[in-house]
mmCIF file of C-alpha atoms in Angstrom:
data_model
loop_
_atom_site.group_PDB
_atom_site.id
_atom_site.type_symbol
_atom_site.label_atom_id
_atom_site.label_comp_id
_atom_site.label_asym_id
_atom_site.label_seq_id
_atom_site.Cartn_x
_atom_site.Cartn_y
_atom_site.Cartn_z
ATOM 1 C CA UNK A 1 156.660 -78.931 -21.714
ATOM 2 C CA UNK A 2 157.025 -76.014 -23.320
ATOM 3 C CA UNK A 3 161.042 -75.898 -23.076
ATOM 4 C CA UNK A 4 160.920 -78.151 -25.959
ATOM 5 C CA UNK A 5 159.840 -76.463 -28.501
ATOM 6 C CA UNK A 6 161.610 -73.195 -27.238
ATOM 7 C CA UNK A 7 164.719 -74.641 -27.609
ATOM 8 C CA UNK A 8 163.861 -76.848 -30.904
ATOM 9 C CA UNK A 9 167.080 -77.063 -31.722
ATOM 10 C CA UNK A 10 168.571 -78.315 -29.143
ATOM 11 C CA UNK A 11 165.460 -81.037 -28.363
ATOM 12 C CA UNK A 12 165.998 -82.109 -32.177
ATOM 13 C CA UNK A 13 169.956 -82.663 -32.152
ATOM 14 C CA UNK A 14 169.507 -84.638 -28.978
ATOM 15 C CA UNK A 15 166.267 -86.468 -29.905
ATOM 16 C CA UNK A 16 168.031 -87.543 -33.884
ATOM 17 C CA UNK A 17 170.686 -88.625 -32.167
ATOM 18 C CA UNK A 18 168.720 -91.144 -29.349
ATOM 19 C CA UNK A 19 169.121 -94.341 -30.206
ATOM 20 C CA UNK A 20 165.439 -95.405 -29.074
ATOM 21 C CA UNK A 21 163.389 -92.086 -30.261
ATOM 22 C CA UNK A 22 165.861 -91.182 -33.382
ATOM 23 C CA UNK A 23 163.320 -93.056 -35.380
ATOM 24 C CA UNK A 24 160.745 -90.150 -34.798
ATOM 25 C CA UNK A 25 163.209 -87.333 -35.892
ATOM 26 C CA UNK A 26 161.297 -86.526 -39.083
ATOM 27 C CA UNK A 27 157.825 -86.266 -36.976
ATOM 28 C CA UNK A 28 158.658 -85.832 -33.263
ATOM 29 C CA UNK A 29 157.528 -82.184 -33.112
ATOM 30 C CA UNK A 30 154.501 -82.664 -35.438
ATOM 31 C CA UNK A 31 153.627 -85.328 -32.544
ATOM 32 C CA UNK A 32 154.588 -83.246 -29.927
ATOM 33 C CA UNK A 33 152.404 -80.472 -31.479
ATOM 34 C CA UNK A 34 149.393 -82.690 -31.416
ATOM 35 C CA UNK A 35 150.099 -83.572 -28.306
ATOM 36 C CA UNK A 36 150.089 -80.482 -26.472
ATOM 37 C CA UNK A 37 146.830 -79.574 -28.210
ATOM 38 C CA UNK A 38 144.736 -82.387 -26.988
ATOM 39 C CA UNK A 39 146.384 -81.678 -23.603
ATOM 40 C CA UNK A 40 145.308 -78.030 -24.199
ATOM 41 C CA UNK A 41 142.125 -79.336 -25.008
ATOM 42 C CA UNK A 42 142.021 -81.227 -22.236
ATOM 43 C CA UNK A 43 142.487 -78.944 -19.370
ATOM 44 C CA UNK A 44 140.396 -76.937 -20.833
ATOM 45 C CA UNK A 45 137.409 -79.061 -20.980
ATOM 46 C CA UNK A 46 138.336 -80.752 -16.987
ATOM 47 C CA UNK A 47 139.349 -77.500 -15.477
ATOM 48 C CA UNK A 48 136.478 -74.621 -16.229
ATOM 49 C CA UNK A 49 138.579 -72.252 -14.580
ATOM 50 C CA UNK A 50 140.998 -71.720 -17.515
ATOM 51 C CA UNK A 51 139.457 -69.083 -20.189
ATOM 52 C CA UNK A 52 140.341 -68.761 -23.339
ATOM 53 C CA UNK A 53 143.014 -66.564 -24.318
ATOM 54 C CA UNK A 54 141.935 -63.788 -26.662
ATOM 55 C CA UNK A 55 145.561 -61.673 -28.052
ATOM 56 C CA UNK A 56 145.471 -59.238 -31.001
ATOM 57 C CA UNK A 57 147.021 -61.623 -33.279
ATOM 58 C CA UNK A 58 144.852 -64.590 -32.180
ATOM 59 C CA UNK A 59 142.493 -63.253 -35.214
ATOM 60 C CA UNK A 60 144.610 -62.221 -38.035
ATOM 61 C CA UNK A 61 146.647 -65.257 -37.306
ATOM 62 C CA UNK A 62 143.491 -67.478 -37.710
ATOM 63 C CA UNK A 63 142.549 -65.847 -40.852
ATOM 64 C CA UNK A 64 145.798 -66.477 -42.489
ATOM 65 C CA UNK A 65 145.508 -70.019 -41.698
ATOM 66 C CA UNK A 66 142.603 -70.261 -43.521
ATOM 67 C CA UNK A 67 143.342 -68.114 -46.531
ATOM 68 C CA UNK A 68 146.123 -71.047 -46.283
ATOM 69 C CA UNK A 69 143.609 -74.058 -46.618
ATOM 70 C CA UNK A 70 140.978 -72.316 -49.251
ATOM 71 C CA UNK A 71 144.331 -71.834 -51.422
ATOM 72 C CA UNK A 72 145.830 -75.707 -51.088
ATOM 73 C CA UNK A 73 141.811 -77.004 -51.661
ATOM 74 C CA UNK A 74 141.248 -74.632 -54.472
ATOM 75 C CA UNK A 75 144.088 -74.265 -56.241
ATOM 76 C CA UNK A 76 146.693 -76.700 -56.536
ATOM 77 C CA UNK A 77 148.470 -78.734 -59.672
ATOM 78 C CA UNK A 78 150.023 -81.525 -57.235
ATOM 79 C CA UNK A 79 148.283 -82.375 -53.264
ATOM 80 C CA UNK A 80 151.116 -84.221 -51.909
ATOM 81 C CA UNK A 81 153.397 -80.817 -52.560
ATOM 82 C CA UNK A 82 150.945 -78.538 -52.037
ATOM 83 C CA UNK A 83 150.450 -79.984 -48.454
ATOM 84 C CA UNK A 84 153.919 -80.241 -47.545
ATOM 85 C CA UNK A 85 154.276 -76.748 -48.882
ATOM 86 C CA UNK A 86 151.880 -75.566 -46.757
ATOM 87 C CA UNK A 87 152.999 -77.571 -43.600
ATOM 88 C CA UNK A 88 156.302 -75.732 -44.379
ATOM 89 C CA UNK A 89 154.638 -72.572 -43.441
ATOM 90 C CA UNK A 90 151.998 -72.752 -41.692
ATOM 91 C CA UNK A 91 152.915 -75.096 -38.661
ATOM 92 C CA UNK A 92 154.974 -72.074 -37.003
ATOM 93 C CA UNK A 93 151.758 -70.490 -37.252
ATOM 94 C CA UNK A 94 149.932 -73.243 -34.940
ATOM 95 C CA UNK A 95 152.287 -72.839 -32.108
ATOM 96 C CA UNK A 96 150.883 -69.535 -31.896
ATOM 97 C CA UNK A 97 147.967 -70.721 -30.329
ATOM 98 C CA UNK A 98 150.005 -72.993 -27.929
ATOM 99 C CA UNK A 99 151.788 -70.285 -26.401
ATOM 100 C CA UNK A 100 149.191 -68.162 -26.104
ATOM 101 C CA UNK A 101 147.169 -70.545 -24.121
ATOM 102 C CA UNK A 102 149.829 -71.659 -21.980
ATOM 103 C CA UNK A 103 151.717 -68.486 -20.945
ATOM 104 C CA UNK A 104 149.579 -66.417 -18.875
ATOM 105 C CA UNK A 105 151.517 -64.054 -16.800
ATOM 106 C CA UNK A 106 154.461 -61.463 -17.785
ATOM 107 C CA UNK A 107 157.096 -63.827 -14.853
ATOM 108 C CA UNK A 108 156.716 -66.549 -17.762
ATOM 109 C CA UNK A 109 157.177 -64.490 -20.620
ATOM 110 C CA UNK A 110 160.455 -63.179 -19.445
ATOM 111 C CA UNK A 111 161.729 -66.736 -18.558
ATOM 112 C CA UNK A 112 160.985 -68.402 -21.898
ATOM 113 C CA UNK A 113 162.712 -65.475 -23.169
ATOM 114 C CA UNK A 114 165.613 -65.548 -20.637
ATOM 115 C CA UNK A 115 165.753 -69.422 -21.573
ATOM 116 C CA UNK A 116 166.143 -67.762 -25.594
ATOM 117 C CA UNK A 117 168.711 -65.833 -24.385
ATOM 118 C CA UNK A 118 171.008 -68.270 -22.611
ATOM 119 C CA UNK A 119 170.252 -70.370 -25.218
ATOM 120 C CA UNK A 120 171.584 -68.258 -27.641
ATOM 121 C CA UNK A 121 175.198 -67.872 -25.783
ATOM 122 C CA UNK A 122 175.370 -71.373 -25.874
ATOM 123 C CA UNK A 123 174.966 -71.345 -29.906
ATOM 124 C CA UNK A 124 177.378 -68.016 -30.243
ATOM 125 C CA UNK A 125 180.110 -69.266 -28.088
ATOM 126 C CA UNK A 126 179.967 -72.590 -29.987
ATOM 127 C CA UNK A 127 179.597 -71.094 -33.438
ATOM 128 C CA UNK A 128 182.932 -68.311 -32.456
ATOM 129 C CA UNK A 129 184.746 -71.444 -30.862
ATOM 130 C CA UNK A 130 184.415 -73.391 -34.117
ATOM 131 C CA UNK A 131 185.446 -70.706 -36.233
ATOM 132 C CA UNK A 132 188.446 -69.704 -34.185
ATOM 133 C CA UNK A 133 189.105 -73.536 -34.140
ATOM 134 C CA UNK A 134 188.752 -73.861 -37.279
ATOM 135 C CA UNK A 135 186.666 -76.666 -38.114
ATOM 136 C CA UNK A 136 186.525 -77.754 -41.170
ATOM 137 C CA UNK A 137 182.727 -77.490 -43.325
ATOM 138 C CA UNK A 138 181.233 -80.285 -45.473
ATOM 139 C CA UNK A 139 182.320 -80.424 -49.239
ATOM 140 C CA UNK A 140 179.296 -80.292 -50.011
ATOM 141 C CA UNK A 141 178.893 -76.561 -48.485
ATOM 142 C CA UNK A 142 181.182 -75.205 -51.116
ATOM 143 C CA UNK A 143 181.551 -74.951 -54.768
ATOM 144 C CA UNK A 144 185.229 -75.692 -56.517
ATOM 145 C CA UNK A 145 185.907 -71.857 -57.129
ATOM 146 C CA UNK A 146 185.441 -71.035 -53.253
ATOM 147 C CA UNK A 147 188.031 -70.768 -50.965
ATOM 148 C CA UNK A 148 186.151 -70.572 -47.617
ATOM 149 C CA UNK A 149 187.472 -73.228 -45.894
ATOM 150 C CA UNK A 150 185.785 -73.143 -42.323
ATOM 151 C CA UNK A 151 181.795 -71.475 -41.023
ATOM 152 C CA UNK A 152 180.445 -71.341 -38.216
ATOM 153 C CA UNK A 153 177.365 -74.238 -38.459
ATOM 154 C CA UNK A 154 177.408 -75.176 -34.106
ATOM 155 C CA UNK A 155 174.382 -77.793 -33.445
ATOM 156 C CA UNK A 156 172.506 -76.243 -36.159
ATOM 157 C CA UNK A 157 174.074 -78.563 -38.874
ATOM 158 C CA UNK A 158 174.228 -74.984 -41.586
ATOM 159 C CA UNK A 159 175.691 -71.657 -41.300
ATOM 160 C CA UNK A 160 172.285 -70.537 -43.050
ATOM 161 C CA UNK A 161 169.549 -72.260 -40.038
ATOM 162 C CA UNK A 162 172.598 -71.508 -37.307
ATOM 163 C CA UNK A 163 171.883 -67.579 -39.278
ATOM 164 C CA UNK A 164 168.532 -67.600 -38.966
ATOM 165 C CA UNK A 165 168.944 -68.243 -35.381
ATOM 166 C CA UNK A 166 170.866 -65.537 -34.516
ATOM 167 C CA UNK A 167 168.553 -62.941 -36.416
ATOM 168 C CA UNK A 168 165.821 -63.691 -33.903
ATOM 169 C CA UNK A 169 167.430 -64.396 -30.915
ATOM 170 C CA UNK A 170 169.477 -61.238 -30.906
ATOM 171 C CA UNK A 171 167.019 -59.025 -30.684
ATOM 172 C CA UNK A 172 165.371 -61.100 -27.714
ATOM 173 C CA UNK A 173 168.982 -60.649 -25.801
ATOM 174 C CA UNK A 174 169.286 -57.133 -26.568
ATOM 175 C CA UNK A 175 166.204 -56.203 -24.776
ATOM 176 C CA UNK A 176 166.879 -58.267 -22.045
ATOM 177 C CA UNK A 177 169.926 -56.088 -21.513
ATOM 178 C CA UNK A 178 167.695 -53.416 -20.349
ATOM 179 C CA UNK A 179 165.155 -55.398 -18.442
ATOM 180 C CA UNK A 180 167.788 -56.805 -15.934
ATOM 181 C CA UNK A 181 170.636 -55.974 -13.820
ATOM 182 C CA UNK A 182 173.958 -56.853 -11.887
ATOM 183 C CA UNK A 183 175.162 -60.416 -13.317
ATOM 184 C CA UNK A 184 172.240 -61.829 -15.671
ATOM 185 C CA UNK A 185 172.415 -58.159 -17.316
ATOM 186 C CA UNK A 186 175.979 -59.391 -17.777
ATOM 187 C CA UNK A 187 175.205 -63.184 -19.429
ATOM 188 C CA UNK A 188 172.417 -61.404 -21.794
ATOM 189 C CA UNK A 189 175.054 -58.432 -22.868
ATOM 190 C CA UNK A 190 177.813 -61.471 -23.512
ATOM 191 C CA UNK A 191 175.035 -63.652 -25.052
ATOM 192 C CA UNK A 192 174.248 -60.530 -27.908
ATOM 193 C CA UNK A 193 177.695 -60.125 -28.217
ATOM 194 C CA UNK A 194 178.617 -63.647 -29.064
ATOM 195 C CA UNK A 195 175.725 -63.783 -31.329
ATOM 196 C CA UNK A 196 176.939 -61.229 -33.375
ATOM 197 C CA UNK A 197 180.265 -62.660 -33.747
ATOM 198 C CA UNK A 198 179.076 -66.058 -34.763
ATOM 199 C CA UNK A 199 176.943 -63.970 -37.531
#
């Protein structure tokens, strides 16, 4: 379940373009977030076993969340934008608490973040093949005095989100450079390095 979300992306290119589920592309991963709460909730309540997870940014997180509510009930000109403002921001925060709950040992941790990284060599070999390709960018992308003519945008639909992307996945390759050896050292070092060429 929790390949979805990792690779967001990808699950929302493939689920907007569905014909049956495309109609939930606005909402699927607010539903999907929901979703793997009450199932959270669930297991916890059938299955005794499972603690809680308690992480040093379980806390802090929490208390920003809520210094995020007291501000859109307090203080606020407009609801409807002061919600959606604070959707914007604070429903990266809720996952938190997903993750944390469902990843219990280090094996899992390194291969969500192996998943990241191959993930990531898909989106830099795309981005470099589109550039060197040529592809040509929206009109909407440019203003009349520009003369770019192509950027690298892969699945991500804009240079800018596609940017973003490679920011924080970079980082997770590098480090797995050092954490493995013989051929996946290999696909991590080419995954960085495609990265940052399609950056």
């Amino acid at each position: 379940l929790l390949i979805i979300p990792v690779c967001y992306m990808l699950s929302d290119f493939i689920i907007r373009r569905t014909p049956i589920i495309s109609k939930f592309g606005s909402v699927w991963d607010e539903l999907f977030l929901i979703f793997l709460f009450m199932y959270a909730f669930a297991k916890r309540v059938f299955n005794r076993k499972i603690k809680s997870r308690q992480t040093v940014m379980g806390l802090p997180t929490l208390i920003l969340i809520i210094t995020g509510i007291s501000c859109l009930l307090v203080k606020q000109p407009n609801l409807d934008i002061a919600i959606e403002g604070f959707r914007a921001m604070f429903q990266q925060l809720l996952w938190y608490f997903i993750f944390s709950f469902f990843i219990r040992e280090e094996k899992e941790v390194k291969f969500f973040t192996s998943v990241l990284s191959m993930f990531g060599l898909f989106l830099g070999l795309h981005a470099c093949y589109q550039f060197v390709r040529g592809v040509p960018m929206p009109g909407n992308w440019t203003d009349v005095t520009e003369s770019v003519r192509t950027r690298a945008f892969s699945i991500a639909g804009s240079p800018n989100i596609l940017g973003a992307m490679f920011v924080c996945l970079i980082p997770i390759s590098f480090s797995k450079i050092f954490e493995t050896r013989g051929f996946r050292r290999m696909l991590n070092l080419t995954s960085c390095i495609s990265m940052l060429l399609g950056l």
